[in-house]
C-alpha positions as YAML, in Angstrom:
chain: A
units: angstrom
residues:
- id: 1
  name: VAL
  ca: [0.37, -0.05, -0.53]
- id: 2
  name: GLU
  ca: [2.02, 2.84, -0.89]
- id: 3
  name: GLY
  ca: [2.25, 6.34, 0.82]
- id: 4
  name: LEU
  ca: [0.43, 4.51, 3.97]
- id: 5
  name: PRO
  ca: [1.62, 6.67, 7.36]
- id: 6
  name: GLY
  ca: [3.00, 4.49, 10.04]
- id: 7
  name: VAL
  ca: [4.83, 1.15, 10.15]
- id: 8
  name: TRP
  ca: [4.14, -2.57, 9.35]
- id: 9
  name: PRO
  ca: [3.72, -4.97, 12.57]
- id: 10
  name: LYS
  ca: [5.21, -8.16, 12.70]
- id: 11
  name: VAL
  ca: [3.90, -11.56, 10.30]
- id: 12
  name: ASP
  ca: [1.14, -13.15, 12.24]
- id: 13
  name: SER
  ca: [1.11, -10.45, 15.38]
- id: 14
  name: THR
  ca: [-2.07, -7.50, 16.57]
- id: 15
  name: PRO
  ca: [-2.61, -5.87, 13.75]
- id: 16
  name: ALA
  ca: [-1.41, -1.93, 13.91]
- id: 17
  name: CYS
  ca: [-4.01, 0.53, 14.53]
- id: 18
  name: ASP
  ca: [-3.00, 4.46, 14.05]
- id: 19
  name: GLU
  ca: [-5.40, 7.18, 14.62]
- id: 20
  name: LEU
  ca: [-4.54, 9.82, 12.08]
- id: 21
  name: PRO
  ca: [-6.01, 13.24, 13.05]
- id: 22
  name: ASP
  ca: [-8.77, 14.05, 10.82]
- id: 23
  name: GLY
  ca: [-10.72, 10.83, 12.62]
- id: 24
  name: ARG
  ca: [-9.61, 8.22, 10.52]
- id: 25
  name: VAL
  ca: [-8.33, 4.88, 11.48]
- id: 26
  name: ILE
  ca: [-5.69, 3.22, 9.64]
- id: 27
  name: VAL
  ca: [-5.63, -0.94, 10.20]
- id: 28
  name: ARG
  ca: [-2.71, -2.88, 9.07]
- id: 29
  name: TRP
  ca: [-2.11, -6.65, 8.98]
- id: 30
  name: LEU
  ca: [0.91, -8.25, 7.43]
- id: 31
  name: VAL
  ca: [-0.12, -11.98, 7.48]
- id: 32
  name: ARG
  ca: [2.47, -15.11, 6.51]
- id: 33
  name: ALA
  ca: [1.50, -16.74, 3.22]
- id: 34
  name: SER
  ca: [3.36, -19.24, 2.83]
- id: 35
  name: GLN
  ca: [1.19, -21.57, 3.67]
- id: 36
  name: LEU
  ca: [-2.36, -20.16, 2.95]
- id: 37
  name: LEU
  ca: [-1.86, -19.41, -0.41]
- id: 38
  name: LYS
  ca: [0.44, -22.35, -1.25]
- id: 39
  name: PRO
  ca: [-1.41, -24.74, -3.83]
- id: 40
  name: GLY
  ca: [-3.79, -26.97, -2.89]
- id: 41
  name: SER
  ca: [-4.11, -25.31, 0.68]
- id: 42
  name: ASN
  ca: [-7.05, -26.39, 2.66]
- id: 43
  name: GLU
  ca: [-7.07, -23.73, 4.96]
- id: 44
  name: MET
  ca: [-10.71, -22.00, 5.00]
- id: 45
  name: HIS
  ca: [-9.71, -18.84, 6.53]
- id: 46
  name: LYS
  ca: [-7.21, -16.51, 8.44]
- id: 47
  name: LEU
  ca: [-8.42, -14.85, 11.47]
- id: 48
  name: SER
  ca: [-6.09, -11.88, 12.97]
- id: 49
  name: LYS
  ca: [-5.89, -10.88, 16.49]
- id: 50
  name: PRO
  ca: [-7.54, -8.84, 18.08]
- id: 51
  name: CYS
  ca: [-6.94, -4.97, 18.21]
- id: 52
  name: SER
  ca: [-8.86, -2.09, 20.14]
- id: 53
  name: VAL
  ca: [-9.77, 0.84, 18.09]
- id: 54
  name: GLU
  ca: [-11.26, 4.21, 18.82]
- id: 55
  name: LEU
  ca: [-14.12, 5.31, 16.33]
- id: 56
  name: ASP
  ca: [-16.54, 8.49, 17.62]
- id: 57
  name: LYS
  ca: [-14.24, 8.45, 21.08]
- id: 58
  name: GLU
  ca: [-15.87, 4.78, 21.60]
- id: 59
  name: THR
  ca: [-13.05, 2.46, 21.88]
- id: 60
  name: SER
  ca: [-14.25, -1.47, 20.32]
- id: 61
  name: GLN
  ca: [-12.19, -4.65, 19.45]
- id: 62
  name: LEU
  ca: [-11.53, -5.13, 16.01]
- id: 63
  name: ARG
  ca: [-10.88, -8.33, 14.10]
- id: 64
  name: LEU
  ca: [-9.86, -8.99, 10.44]
- id: 65
  name: GLU
  ca: [-10.30, -12.18, 8.82]
- id: 66
  name: LEU
  ca: [-9.41, -13.45, 4.86]
- id: 67
  name: LEU
  ca: [-12.13, -15.58, 3.72]
- id: 68
  name: PRO
  ca: [-11.89, -17.29, 0.40]
- id: 69
  name: ILE
  ca: [-13.83, -17.29, -2.74]
- id: 70
  name: ILE
  ca: [-16.34, -20.47, -2.51]
- id: 71
  name: SER
  ca: [-15.62, -22.15, -6.05]
- id: 72
  name: GLY
  ca: [-18.45, -24.60, -5.33]
- id: 73
  name: THR
  ca: [-20.97, -27.13, -2.40]
- id: 74
  name: GLY
  ca: [-17.85, -29.97, -2.82]
- id: 75
  name: ARG
  ca: [-15.41, -31.12, 0.25]
- id: 76
  name: GLY
  ca: [-12.53, -29.15, -0.12]
- id: 77
  name: GLN
  ca: [-14.17, -26.55, -2.30]
- id: 78
  name: SER
  ca: [-14.11, -23.21, 0.42]
- id: 79
  name: THR
  ca: [-10.51, -23.00, 0.45]
- id: 80
  name: PHE
  ca: [-7.95, -20.81, -0.42]
- id: 81
  name: GLY
  ca: [-6.64, -23.56, -2.47]
- id: 82
  name: ALA
  ca: [-9.57, -24.26, -4.16]
- id: 83
  name: SER
  ca: [-10.11, -20.37, -5.11]
- id: 84
  name: ASN
  ca: [-6.13, -20.13, -6.35]
- id: 85
  name: GLY
  ca: [-5.32, -17.13, -4.11]
- id: 86
  name: CYS
  ca: [-8.72, -14.98, -4.14]
- id: 87
  name: GLY
  ca: [-10.32, -14.31, -1.81]
- id: 88
  name: LYS
  ca: [-12.37, -11.35, 0.62]
- id: 89
  name: VAL
  ca: [-11.30, -9.46, 3.58]
- id: 90
  name: GLN
  ca: [-14.05, -9.19, 6.63]
- id: 91
  name: ILE
  ca: [-13.81, -6.29, 9.22]
- id: 92
  name: ARG
  ca: [-15.10, -8.03, 12.64]
- id: 93
  name: LEU
  ca: [-16.22, -5.90, 15.72]
- id: 94
  name: ALA
  ca: [-16.61, -7.57, 18.68]
- id: 95
  name: LYS
  ca: [-19.83, -5.14, 19.70]
- id: 96
  name: GLU
  ca: [-22.43, -2.99, 17.28]
- id: 97
  name: ARG
  ca: [-21.94, 0.46, 16.46]
- id: 98
  name: VAL
  ca: [-24.82, 3.17, 16.50]
- id: 99
  name: ARG
  ca: [-23.40, 5.52, 13.91]
- id: 100
  name: PRO
  ca: [-22.16, 3.77, 10.37]
- id: 101
  name: LEU
  ca: [-18.06, 3.62, 8.98]
- id: 102
  name: ARG
  ca: [-16.90, 4.20, 5.77]
- id: 103
  name: VAL
  ca: [-14.53, 1.64, 5.00]
- id: 104
  name: ARG
  ca: [-11.82, 1.28, 2.29]
- id: 105
  name: ILE
  ca: [-9.54, -1.86, 1.85]
- id: 106
  name: ALA
  ca: [-6.36, -2.78, 0.12]
- id: 107
  name: ALA
  ca: [-3.79, -5.46, -0.47]
- id: 108
  name: GLY
  ca: [-0.49, -5.90, -0.77]
- id: 109
  name: ARG
  ca: [2.19, -3.23, -0.20]
- id: 110
  name: ASP
  ca: [5.24, -1.82, -2.61]
- id: 111
  name: ASN
  ca: [5.39, -2.84, -5.46]
- id: 112
  name: ARG
  ca: [2.68, -5.81, -5.06]
- id: 113
  name: ALA
  ca: [0.04, -3.13, -3.51]
- id: 114
  name: GLN
  ca: [-3.10, -3.43, -5.53]
- id: 115
  name: ALA
  ca: [-5.87, -0.38, -5.64]
- id: 116
  name: TRP
  ca: [-7.44, 0.39, -2.36]
- id: 117
  name: GLN
  ca: [-11.32, -0.50, -3.22]
- id: 118
  name: GLY
  ca: [-13.97, 1.48, -1.24]
- id: 119
  name: PRO
  ca: [-15.42, 3.58, 0.23]
- id: 120
  name: GLN
  ca: [-18.35, 1.82, 1.25]
- id: 121
  name: VAL
  ca: [-20.66, 2.24, 4.22]
- id: 122
  name: ALA
  ca: [-20.67, -0.46, 7.18]
- id: 123
  name: THR
  ca: [-23.62, -0.46, 9.39]
- id: 124
  name: MET
  ca: [-21.40, -3.09, 11.80]
- id: 125
  name: ARG
  ca: [-25.33, -4.06, 12.74]
- id: 126
  name: GLY
  ca: [-26.46, -7.39, 15.26]
- id: 127
  name: ALA
  ca: [-25.01, -10.02, 17.45]
- id: 128
  name: ARG
  ca: [-21.83, -10.22, 15.89]
- id: 129
  name: PRO
  ca: [-20.70, -7.16, 13.63]
- id: 130
  name: ASP
  ca: [-19.16, -7.96, 10.41]
- id: 131
  name: PHE
  ca: [-18.64, -6.20, 7.13]
- id: 132
  name: GLU
  ca: [-16.92, -7.02, 3.41]
- id: 133
  name: LEU
  ca: [-16.39, -4.88, 0.75]
- id: 134
  name: SER
  ca: [-19.47, -5.48, -1.66]
- id: 135
  name: GLY
  ca: [-18.68, -7.02, -5.26]
- id: 136
  name: VAL
  ca: [-14.61, -6.58, -4.58]
- id: 137
  name: GLU
  ca: [-12.66, -9.89, -4.95]
- id: 138
  name: TRP
  ca: [-8.78, -10.34, -4.16]
- id: 139
  name: ASN
  ca: [-6.28, -12.14, -5.67]
- id: 140
  name: PHE
  ca: [-3.89, -12.37, -2.95]
- id: 141
  name: LYS
  ca: [-1.39, -14.13, -4.24]
- id: 142
  name: LEU
  ca: [-0.73, -11.36, -6.68]
- id: 143
  name: ALA
  ca: [-0.50, -9.33, -3.66]
- id: 144
  name: GLN
  ca: [2.23, -11.28, -1.52]
- id: 145
  name: ASP
  ca: [5.57, -9.80, -1.34]
- id: 146
  name: ASP
  ca: [9.29, -12.12, -0.39]
- id: 147
  name: ASP
  ca: [11.65, -10.95, 2.39]
- id: 148
  name: GLN
  ca: [15.00, -11.38, 3.05]
- id: 149
  name: ALA
  ca: [14.99, -14.56, 4.02]
- id: 150
  name: GLY
  ca: [12.18, -15.38, 1.14]
- id: 151
  name: ASN
  ca: [9.72, -16.16, 3.51]
- id: 152
  name: ARG
  ca: [6.17, -14.97, 1.92]
- id: 153
  name: HIS
  ca: [4.06, -12.22, 3.04]
- id: 154
  name: LEU
  ca: [0.26, -10.38, 2.64]
- id: 155
  name: ALA
  ca: [-0.07, -7.03, 3.70]
- id: 156
  name: ILE
  ca: [-3.82, -5.80, 4.17]
- id: 157
  name: ALA
  ca: [-4.37, -2.37, 5.18]
- id: 158
  name: VAL
  ca: [-7.79, -1.01, 6.11]
- id: 159
  name: GLU
  ca: [-9.37, 2.80, 6.30]
- id: 160
  name: LEU
  ca: [-12.21, 3.23, 8.62]
- id: 161
  name: SER
  ca: [-13.76, 6.79, 8.55]
- id: 162
  name: PRO
  ca: [-15.93, 7.32, 11.45]
- id: 163
  name: GLY
  ca: [-18.55, 9.89, 11.86]
- id: 164
  name: PHE
  ca: [-21.44, 9.39, 9.17]
- id: 165
  name: ALA
  ca: [-24.93, 9.54, 9.91]
...
């Protein structure tokens, strides 16, 4: 993700949450992609550790989840291997919000960065409030990058803008 302020967290650690002066929150998550996106992977999702975010002066626990595009109803067809590394990014909050959020999401960083998608408005209602961008599917394989030791990583960035009525 180009031009994003702040620092990426360590691989598979708690996402980094940065509050910007204008009230937006940027969430960064770095995932070890070697096993998740390898050919034939039977991984069905990847869930981040929870992080605290403050939106509209209200603190909530947020998690990010990667889900594969389901390719059928048979056994093994809802895995990252069956989806060829394509999937969705889901945002999950521990409690519902009174006011909606505006959400943008990007996958990859540096020369592997894919364009920001959104914004879309998320209402975050119900017992388990979650949201994913409607109509957006990511090719996570194309967004992977390598570190100096040859390990594959996937960078996910989420921008949350509170205060929309």
